[in-house]
Short mmCIF file of C-alpha atoms in Angstrom, two decimals:
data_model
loop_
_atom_site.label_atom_id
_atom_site.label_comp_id
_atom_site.label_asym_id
_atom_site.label_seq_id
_atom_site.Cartn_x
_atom_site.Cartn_y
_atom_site.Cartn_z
CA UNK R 1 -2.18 19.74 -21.22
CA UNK R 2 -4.34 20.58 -17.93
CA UNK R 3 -2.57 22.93 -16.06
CA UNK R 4 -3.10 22.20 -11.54
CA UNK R 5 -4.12 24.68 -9.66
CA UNK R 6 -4.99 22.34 -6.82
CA UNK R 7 -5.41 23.19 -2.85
CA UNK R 8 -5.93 19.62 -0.86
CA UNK R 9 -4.92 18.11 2.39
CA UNK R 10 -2.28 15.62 1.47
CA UNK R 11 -0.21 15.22 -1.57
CA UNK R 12 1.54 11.65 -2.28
CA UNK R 13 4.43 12.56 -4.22
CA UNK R 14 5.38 8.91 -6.23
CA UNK R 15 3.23 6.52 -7.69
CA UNK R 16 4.70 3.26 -6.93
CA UNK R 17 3.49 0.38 -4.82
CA UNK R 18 3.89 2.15 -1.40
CA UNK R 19 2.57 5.72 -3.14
CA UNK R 20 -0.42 3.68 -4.58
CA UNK R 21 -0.76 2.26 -0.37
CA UNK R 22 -0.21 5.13 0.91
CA UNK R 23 -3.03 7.35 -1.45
CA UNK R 24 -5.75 4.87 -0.54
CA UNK R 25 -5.26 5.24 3.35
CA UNK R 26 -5.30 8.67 3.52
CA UNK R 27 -8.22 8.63 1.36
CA UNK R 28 -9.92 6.27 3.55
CA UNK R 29 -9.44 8.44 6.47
CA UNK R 30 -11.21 11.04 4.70
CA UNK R 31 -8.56 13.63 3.74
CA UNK R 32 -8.42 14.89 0.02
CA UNK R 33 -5.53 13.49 -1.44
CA UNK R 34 -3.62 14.39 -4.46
CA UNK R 35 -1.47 11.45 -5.77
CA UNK R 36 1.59 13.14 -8.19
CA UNK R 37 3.39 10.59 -10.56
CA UNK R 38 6.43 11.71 -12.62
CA UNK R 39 5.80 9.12 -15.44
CA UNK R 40 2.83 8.37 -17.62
CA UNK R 41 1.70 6.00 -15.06
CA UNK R 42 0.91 4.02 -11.59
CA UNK R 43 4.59 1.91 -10.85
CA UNK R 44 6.86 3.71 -13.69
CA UNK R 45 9.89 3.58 -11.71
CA UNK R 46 10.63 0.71 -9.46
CA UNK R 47 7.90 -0.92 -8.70
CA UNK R 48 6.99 -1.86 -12.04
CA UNK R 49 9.95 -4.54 -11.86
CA UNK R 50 9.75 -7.27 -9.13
CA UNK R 51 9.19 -10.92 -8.25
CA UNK R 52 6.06 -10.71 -7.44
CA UNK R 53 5.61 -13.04 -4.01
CA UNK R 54 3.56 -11.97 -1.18
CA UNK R 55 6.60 -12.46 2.21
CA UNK R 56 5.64 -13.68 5.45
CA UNK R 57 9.18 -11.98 6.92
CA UNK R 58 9.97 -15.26 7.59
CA UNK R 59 13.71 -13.71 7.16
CA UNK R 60 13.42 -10.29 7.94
CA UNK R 61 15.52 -8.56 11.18
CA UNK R 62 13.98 -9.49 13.78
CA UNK R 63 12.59 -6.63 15.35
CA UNK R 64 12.49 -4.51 12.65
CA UNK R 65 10.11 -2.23 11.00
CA UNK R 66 10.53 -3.69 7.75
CA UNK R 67 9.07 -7.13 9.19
CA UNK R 68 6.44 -5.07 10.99
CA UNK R 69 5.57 -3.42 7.85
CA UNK R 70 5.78 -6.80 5.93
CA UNK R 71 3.36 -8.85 8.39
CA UNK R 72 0.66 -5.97 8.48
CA UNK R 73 0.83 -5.76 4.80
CA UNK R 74 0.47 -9.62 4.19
CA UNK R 75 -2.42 -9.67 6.65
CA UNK R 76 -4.33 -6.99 5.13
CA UNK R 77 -3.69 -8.15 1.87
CA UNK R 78 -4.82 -11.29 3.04
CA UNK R 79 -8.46 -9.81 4.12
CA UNK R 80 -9.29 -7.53 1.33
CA UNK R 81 -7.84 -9.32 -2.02
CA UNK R 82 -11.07 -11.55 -2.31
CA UNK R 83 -13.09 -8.34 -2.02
CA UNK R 84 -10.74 -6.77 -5.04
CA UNK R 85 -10.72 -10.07 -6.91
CA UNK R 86 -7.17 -10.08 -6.31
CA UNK R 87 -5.42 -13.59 -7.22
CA UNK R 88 -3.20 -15.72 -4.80
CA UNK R 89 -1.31 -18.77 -6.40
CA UNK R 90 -0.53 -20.45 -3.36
CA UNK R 91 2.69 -21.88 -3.86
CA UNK R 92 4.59 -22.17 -0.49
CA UNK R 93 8.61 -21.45 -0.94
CA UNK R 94 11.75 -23.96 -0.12
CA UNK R 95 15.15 -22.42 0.61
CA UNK R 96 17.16 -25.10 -0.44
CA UNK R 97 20.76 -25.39 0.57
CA UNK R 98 23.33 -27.38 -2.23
CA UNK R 99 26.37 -27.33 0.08
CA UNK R 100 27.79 -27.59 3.56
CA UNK R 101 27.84 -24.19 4.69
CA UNK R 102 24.76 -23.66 3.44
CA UNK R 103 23.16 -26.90 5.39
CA UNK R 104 24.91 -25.83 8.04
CA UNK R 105 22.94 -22.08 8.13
CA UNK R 106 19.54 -23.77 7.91
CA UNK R 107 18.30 -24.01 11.54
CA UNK R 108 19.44 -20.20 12.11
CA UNK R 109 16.70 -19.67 9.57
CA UNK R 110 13.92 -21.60 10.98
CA UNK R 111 15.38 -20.02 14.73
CA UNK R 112 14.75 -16.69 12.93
CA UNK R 113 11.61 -17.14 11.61
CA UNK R 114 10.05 -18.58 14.69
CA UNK R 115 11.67 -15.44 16.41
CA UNK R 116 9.68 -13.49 13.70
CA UNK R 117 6.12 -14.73 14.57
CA UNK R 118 6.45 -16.92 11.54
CA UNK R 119 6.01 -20.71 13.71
CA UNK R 120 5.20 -22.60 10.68
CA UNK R 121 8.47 -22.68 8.89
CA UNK R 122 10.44 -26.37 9.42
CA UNK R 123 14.04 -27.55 7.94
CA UNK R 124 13.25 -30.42 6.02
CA UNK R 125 15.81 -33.44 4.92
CA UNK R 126 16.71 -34.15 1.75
CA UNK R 127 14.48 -36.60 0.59
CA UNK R 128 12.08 -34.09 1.38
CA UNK R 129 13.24 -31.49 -0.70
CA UNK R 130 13.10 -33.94 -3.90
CA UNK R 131 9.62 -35.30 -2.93
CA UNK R 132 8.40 -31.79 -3.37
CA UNK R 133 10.64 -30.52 -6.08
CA UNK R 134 11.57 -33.54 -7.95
CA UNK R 135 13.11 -31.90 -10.59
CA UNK R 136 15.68 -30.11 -9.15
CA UNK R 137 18.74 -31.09 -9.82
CA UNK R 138 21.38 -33.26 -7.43
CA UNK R 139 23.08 -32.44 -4.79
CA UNK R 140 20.19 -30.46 -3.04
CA UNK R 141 21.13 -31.17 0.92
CA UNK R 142 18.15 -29.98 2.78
CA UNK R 143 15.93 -26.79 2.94
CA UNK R 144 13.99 -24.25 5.05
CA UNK R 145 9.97 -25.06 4.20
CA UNK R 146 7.99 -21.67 4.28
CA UNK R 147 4.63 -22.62 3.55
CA UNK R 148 3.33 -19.31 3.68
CA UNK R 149 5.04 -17.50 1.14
CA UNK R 150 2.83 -17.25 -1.93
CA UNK R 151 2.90 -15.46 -5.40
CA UNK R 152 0.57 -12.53 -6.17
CA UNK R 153 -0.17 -10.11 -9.10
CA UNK R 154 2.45 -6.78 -8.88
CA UNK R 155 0.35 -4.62 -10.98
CA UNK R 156 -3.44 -5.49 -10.32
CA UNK R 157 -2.73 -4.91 -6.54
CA UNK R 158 -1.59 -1.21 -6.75
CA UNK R 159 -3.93 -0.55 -9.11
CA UNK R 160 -6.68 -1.55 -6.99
CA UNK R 161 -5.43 -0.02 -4.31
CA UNK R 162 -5.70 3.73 -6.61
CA UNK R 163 -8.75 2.41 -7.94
CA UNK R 164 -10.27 2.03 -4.24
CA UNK R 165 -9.07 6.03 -3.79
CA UNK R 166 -10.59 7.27 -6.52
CA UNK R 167 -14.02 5.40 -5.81
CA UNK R 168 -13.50 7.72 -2.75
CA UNK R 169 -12.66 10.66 -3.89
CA UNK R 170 -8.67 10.47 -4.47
CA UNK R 171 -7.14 12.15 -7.27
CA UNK R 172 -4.22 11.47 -9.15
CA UNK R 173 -2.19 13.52 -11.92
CA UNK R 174 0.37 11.18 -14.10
CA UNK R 175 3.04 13.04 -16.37
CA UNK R 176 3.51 15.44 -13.31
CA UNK R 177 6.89 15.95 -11.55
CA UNK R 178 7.71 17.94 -8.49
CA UNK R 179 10.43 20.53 -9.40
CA UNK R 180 10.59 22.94 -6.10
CA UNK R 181 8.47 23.38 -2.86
CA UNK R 182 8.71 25.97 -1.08
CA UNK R 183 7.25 26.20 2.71
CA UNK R 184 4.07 28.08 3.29
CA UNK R 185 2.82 28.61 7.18
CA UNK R 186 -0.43 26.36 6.56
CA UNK R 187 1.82 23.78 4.79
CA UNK R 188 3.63 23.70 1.09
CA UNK R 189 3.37 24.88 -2.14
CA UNK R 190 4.80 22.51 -4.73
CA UNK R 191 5.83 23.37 -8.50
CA UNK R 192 5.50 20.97 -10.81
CA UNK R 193 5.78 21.09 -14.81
CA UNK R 194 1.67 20.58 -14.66
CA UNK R 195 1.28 24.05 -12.66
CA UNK R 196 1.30 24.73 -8.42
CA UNK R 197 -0.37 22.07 -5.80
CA UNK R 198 -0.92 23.87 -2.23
CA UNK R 199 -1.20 21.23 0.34
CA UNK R 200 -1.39 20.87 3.82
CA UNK R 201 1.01 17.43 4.36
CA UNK R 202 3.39 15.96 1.89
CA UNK R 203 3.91 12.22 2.05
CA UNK R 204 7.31 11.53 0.19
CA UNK R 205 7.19 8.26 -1.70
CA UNK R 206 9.26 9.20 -4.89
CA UNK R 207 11.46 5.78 -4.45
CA UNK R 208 14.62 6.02 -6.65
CA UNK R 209 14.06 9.94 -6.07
CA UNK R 210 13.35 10.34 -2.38
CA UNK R 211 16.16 11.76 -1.57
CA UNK R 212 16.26 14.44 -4.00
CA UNK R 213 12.86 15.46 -2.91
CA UNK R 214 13.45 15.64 0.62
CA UNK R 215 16.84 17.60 -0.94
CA UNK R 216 14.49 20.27 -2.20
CA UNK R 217 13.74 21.46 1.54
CA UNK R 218 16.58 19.95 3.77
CA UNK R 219 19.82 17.46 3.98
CA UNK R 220 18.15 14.23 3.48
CA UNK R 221 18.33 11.59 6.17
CA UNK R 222 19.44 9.20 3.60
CA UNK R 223 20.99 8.53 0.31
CA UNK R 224 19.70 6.44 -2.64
CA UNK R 225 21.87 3.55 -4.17
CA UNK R 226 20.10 2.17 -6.37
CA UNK R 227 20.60 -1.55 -7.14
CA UNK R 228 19.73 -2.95 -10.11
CA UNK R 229 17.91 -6.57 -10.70
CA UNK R 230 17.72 -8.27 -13.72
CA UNK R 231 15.06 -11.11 -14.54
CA UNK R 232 14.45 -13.71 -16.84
CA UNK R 233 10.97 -14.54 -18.25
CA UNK R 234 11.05 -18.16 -19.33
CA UNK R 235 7.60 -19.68 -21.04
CA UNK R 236 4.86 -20.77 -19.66
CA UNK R 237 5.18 -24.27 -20.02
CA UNK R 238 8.20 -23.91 -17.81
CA UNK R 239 5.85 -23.44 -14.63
CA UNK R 240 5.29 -27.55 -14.59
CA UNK R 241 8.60 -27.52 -13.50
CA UNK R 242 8.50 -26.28 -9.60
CA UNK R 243 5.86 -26.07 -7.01
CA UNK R 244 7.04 -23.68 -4.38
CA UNK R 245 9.21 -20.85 -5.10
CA UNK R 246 12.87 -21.65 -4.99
CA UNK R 247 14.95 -19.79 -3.15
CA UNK R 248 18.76 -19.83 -2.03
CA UNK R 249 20.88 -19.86 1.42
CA UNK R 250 21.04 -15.94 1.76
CA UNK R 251 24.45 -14.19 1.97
CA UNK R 252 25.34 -11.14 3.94
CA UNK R 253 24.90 -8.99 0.39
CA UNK R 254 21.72 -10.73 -1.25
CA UNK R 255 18.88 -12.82 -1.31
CA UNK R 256 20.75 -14.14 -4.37
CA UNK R 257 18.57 -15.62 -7.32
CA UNK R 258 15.54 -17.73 -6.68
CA UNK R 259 12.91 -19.46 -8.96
CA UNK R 260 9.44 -18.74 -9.22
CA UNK R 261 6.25 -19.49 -10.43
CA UNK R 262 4.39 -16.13 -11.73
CA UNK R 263 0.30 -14.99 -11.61
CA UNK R 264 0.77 -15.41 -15.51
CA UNK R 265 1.96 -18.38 -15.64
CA UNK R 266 5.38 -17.99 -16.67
CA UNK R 267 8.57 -18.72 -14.28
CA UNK R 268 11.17 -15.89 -13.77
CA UNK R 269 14.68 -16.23 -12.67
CA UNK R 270 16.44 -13.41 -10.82
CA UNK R 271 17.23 -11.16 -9.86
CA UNK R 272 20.98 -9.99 -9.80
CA UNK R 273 21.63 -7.40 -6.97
CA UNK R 274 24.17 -4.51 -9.24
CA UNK R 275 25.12 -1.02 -7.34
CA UNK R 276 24.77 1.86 -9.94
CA UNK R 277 24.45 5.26 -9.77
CA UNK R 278 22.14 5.93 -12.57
CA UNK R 279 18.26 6.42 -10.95
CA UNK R 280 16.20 6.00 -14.16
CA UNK R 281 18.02 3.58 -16.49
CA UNK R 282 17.81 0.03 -15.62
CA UNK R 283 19.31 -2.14 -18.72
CA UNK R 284 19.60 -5.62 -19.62
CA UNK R 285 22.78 -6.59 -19.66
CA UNK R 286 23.71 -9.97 -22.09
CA UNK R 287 26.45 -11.12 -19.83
CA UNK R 288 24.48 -10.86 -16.57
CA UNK R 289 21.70 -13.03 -18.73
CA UNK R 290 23.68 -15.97 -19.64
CA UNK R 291 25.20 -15.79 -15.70
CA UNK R 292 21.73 -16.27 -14.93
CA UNK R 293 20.94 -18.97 -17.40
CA UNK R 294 24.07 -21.26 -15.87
CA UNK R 295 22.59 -20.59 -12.42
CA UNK R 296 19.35 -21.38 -13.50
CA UNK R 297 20.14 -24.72 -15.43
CA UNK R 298 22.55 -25.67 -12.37
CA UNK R 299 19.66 -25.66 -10.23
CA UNK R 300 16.70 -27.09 -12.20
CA UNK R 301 18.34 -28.53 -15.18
CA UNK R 302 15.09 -29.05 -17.31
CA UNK R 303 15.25 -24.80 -18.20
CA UNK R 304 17.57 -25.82 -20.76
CA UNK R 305 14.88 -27.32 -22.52
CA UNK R 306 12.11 -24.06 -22.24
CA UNK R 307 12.45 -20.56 -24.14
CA UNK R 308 13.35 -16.93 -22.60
CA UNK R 309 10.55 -14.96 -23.64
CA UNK R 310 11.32 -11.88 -22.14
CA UNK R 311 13.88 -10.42 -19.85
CA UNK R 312 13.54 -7.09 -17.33
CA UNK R 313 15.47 -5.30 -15.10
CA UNK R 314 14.20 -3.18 -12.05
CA UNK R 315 16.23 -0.73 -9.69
CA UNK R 316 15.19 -0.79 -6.34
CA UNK R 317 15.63 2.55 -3.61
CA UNK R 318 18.37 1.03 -1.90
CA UNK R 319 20.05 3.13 0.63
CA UNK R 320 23.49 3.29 2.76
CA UNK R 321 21.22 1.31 5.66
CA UNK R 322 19.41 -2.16 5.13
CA UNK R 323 16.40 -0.84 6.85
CA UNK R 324 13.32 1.08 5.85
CA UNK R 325 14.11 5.09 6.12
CA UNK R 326 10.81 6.73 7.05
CA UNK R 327 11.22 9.96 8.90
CA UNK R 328 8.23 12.21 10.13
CA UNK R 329 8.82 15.85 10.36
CA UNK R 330 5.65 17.16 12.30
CA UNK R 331 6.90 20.41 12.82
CA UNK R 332 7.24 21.03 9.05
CA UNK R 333 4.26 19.16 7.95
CA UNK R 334 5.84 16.33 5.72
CA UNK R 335 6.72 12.08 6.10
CA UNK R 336 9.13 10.92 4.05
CA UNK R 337 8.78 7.18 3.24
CA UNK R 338 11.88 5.80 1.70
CA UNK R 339 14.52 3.20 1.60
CA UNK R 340 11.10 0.32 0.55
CA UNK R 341 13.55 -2.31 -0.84
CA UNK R 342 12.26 -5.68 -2.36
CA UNK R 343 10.04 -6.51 0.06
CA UNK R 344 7.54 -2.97 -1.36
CA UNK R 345 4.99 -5.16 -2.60
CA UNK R 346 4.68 -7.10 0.57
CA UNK R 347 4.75 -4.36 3.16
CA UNK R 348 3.02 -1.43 1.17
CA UNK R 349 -0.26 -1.59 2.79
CA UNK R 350 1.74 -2.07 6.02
CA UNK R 351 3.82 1.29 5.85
CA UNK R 352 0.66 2.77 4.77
CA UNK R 353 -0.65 1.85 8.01
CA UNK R 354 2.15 2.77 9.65
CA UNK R 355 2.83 6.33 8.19
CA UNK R 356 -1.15 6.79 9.13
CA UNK R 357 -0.34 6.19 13.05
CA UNK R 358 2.72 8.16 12.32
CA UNK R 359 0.16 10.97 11.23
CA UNK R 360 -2.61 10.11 13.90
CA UNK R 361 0.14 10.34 16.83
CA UNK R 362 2.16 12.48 16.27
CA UNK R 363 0.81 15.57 14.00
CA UNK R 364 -1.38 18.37 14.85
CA UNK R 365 -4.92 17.66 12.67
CA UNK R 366 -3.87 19.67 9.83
CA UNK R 367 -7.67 18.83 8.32
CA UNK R 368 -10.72 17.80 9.00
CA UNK R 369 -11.45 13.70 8.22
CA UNK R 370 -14.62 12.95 7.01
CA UNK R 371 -14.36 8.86 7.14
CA UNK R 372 -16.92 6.90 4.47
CA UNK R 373 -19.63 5.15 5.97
CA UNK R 374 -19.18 2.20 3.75
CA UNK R 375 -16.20 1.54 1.82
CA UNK R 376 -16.45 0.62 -1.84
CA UNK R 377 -14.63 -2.13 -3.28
CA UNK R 378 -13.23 -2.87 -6.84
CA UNK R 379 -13.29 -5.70 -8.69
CA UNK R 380 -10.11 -5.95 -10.40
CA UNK R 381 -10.02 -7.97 -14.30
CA UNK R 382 -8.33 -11.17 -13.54
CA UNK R 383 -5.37 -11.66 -15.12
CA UNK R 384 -4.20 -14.73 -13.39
CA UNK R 385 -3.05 -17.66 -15.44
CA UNK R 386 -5.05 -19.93 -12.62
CA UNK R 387 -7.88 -18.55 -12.71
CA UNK R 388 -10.92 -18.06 -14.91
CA UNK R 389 -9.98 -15.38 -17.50
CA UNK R 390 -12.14 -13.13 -20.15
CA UNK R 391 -11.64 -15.33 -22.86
CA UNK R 392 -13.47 -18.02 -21.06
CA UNK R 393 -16.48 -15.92 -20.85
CA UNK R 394 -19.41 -14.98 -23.75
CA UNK R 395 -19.37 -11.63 -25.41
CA UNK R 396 -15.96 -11.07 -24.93
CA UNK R 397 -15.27 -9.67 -28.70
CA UNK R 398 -12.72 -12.03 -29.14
CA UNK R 399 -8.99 -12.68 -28.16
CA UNK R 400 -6.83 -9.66 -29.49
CA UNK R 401 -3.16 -10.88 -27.98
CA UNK R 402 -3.54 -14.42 -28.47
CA UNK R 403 0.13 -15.21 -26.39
CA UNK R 404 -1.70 -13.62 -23.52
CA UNK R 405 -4.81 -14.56 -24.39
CA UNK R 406 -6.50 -10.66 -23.88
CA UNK R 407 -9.78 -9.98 -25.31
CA UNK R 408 -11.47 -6.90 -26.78
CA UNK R 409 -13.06 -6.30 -24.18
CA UNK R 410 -10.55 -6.69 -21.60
CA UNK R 411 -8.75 -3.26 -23.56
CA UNK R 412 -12.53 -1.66 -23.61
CA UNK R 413 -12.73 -2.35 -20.02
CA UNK R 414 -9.53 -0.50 -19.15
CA UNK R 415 -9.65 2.75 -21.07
CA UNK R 416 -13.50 2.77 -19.26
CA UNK R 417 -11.99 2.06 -15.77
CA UNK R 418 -11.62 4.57 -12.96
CA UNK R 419 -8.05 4.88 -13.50
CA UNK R 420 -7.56 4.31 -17.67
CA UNK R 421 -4.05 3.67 -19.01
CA UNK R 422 -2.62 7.26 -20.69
CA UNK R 423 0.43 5.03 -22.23
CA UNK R 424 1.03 1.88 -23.43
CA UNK R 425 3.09 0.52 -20.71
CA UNK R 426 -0.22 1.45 -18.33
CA UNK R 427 -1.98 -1.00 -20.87
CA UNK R 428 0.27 -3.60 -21.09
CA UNK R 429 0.46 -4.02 -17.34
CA UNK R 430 -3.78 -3.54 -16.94
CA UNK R 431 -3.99 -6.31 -19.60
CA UNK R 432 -0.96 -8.45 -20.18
CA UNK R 433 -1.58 -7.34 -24.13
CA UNK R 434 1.86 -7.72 -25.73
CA UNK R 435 3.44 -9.13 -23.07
CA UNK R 436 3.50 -12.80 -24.70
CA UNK R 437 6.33 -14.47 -26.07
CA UNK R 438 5.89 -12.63 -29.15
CA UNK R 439 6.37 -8.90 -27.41
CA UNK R 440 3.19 -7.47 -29.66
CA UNK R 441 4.56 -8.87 -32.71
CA UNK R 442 1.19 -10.81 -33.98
CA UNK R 443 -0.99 -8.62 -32.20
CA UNK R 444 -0.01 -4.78 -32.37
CA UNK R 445 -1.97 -4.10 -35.39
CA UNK R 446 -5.11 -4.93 -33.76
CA UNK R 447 -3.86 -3.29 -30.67
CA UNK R 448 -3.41 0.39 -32.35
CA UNK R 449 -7.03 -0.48 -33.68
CA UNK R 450 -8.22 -0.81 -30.53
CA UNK R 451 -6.67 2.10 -28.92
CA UNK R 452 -6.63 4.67 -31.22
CA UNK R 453 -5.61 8.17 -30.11
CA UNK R 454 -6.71 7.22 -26.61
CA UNK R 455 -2.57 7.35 -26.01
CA UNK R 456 -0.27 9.77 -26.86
CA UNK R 457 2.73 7.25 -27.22
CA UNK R 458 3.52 4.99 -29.87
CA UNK R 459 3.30 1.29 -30.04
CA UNK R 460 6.68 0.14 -29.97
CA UNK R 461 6.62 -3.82 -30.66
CA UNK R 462 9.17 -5.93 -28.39
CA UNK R 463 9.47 -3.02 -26.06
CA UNK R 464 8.78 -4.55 -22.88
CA UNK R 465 7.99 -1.80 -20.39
#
């Protein structure tokens, strides 16, 4: 195992959606950035788990940094995922109201969105609801239309966004937790089990763990709760069955459980929103599954008639505030980012904006910037379901994970990447292999072909990480 000895401008401690943001901007500035990941991979921890759409903030607080964050991150997102070869399913979203009350809270939606910037967002009657969704079941009332609100990929987009660091210089260590840092008067030393990083600026993006790293120096300004979220997978035929995303009447505790459309072409069904204390273990619970089944069915009746393929839980960094809790410290050299809820994916290339102004306004220039000329762009594999894939193309080698339809070469392609998978969950999420409705069952042989001792961990069939 390399040991570090590293000395750099700016270490991201997490490797999650906003860590993966945040890396790429300071590595676009021109600073030498070390990215530090406690598991084997980009978006081990929360990140890894989510629903996947791309927010307008249609229903954000108004006036928040969390919509802020959102809007910038949509918007850039919007003008750079063509470059990437990024996908976008454009579905549009309903927020569809089944009673009175619920009716009743509509226009204070569309009254908030407007308020938000978001002008395109109408309530629409009934009959509307069913000429777009006409298999729902009765008793739908009305809805919020959002037609902005769109589905994207959650694993191709941080990865390109590392990918894009690296091209310029970034560097990342997986495998490598923080375990003490200690100020030094030109920054921080940090000990990790990989050896000592010297740094200049820490950026503090360890989600779930936030605020035991800012614990490591001083009394954190918050306090992870984290809040588990449990999905359902159903198969791909199931996607015929909606259009937009369906989502429910918020409450003053949740979002509540919505169904979507994914880039794979599956739908999921979630999440639940469960307080725990553990940070690391986020289990499927059977109970919790069937709950969701009988809200599922109650809402679009025809799931009875389509397979679960797969089920997943996620915890997100939920804190004792619903807002975003990033705190700069200029005096000691260190931004903590923390408190990124659901709406991560959205907003990361928005707080990674945002924690760069943070840095441009109100920091000393702890190091010189040396900005590229011309930025590089990736081009990312396309995984999307609607889209041309791999197996479509000549030479490919032929499919290897036929549920998922992943060639040979897609798996060549990744281990020869800028950023190549080091464990089999970094795989499954570069190439969908295993992720089927058969969880690796047909193909896993061919798989451990394939990868040989390029990974140090097992192949564990219908282990969905």
């Amino acid at each position: 195992m390399t040991q570090l000895n590293e000395n750099v401008d700016v270490v991201v401690i997490g490797g999650g959606v906003v860590g993966c943001a945040v890396f790429r901007r300071f590595t676009l500035m021109g600073a030498h950035v070390l990215l530090l990941e406690k598991g084997g991979d980009i978006l081990s921890g929360a990140s890894k788990a989510n629903s996947a759409i791309l927010h307008t903030g249609f229903d954000a607080p108004t006036g928040s940094l969390e919509l802020k964050c959102m809007q910038d991150g949509y918007e850039e997102y919007m003008a750079i995922h063509e470059k990437m070869n990024l996908p976008l399913l454009k579905t549009t979203a309903i927020v569809v109201a089944w009673n009175q009350e619920q009716l009743d809270a509509l226009p204070g939606i569309v009254k908030q969105a407007h308020a938000n910037g978001v002008t395109d967002v109408i309530q629409i009657s009934e009959e509307e609801v069913y000429h777009r969704e006409p298999n729902l079941a009765p008793g739908a009332l009305g809805g919020v239309f959002v037609p902005g609100e769109y589905v994207i990929d959650p694993w191709s987009s941080p990865l390109a966004y590392v990918t894009q660091a690296v091209m310029h210089g970034g560097r990342y260590q997986f495998n490598c937790q923080v375990l003490n840092v200690q100020r030094e008067s030109d920054g921080w030393e940090l000990t990790t089990n990989r050896g000592i990083v010297r740094t200049r600026l820490v950026i503090n993006c360890a989600g779930n763990h936030g605020d035991l790293i800012d614990g490591m120096w001083r009394t954190p300004e918050f306090e992870i709760r984290p809040r588990k979220g449990q999905f359902l997978v159903y198969d791909k035929a199931s996607a015929s069955q909606i259009n937009a995303i369906i989502l429910p009447v918020p409450t003053a505790t949740t979002k509540g459980v919505l169904l979507c459309k994914t880039i794979f072409g599956n739908m999921i069904l979630g999440p639940t929103a469960e307080e725990q204390q553990d940070r690391n273990r986020a289990d499927v619970d059977e109970s919790m599954m069937n709950e969701l089944i009988d809200k599922g069915s109650r809402m679009l009746p025809s799931l009875t008639d389509y397979s679960v393929t797969a089920t997943y839980a996620g915890l997100r960094p939920a804190t004792e505030k619903k807002e975003y809790r990033i705190f700069p410290y200029p005096q000691d050299k260190w931004i903590t980012v923390g408190g990124i809820r659901s709406t991560g994916l959205t907003a990361a290339l928005g707080i990674a904006r945002y924690v760069e102004n943070l840095y441009r306004d109100q920091f000393p220039a702890l190091f010189s910037l040396d900005e590229p000329r011309e930025l590089q762009w990736p081009r990312m594999p396309m995984l999307s379901e609607y889209e041309t894939r791999d197996f479509a193309c000549p030479g490919n080698g032929g499919i290897v994970c036929h549920c998922e339809l992943v060639t040979r070469r897609e798996l060549e392609a990744a281990f020869d990447s800028a950023v190549p998978p080091e464990c089999i969950g970094g795989l499954r999420r570069r190439t969908r292999v295993m992720m089927g409705r058969c969880n690796g069952f047909f193909c896993s042989n061919n798989v451990a072909e394939i990868v040989g001792d390029r990974l140090d961990n097992t192949i564990v069939v219908g282990k969905v990480e």
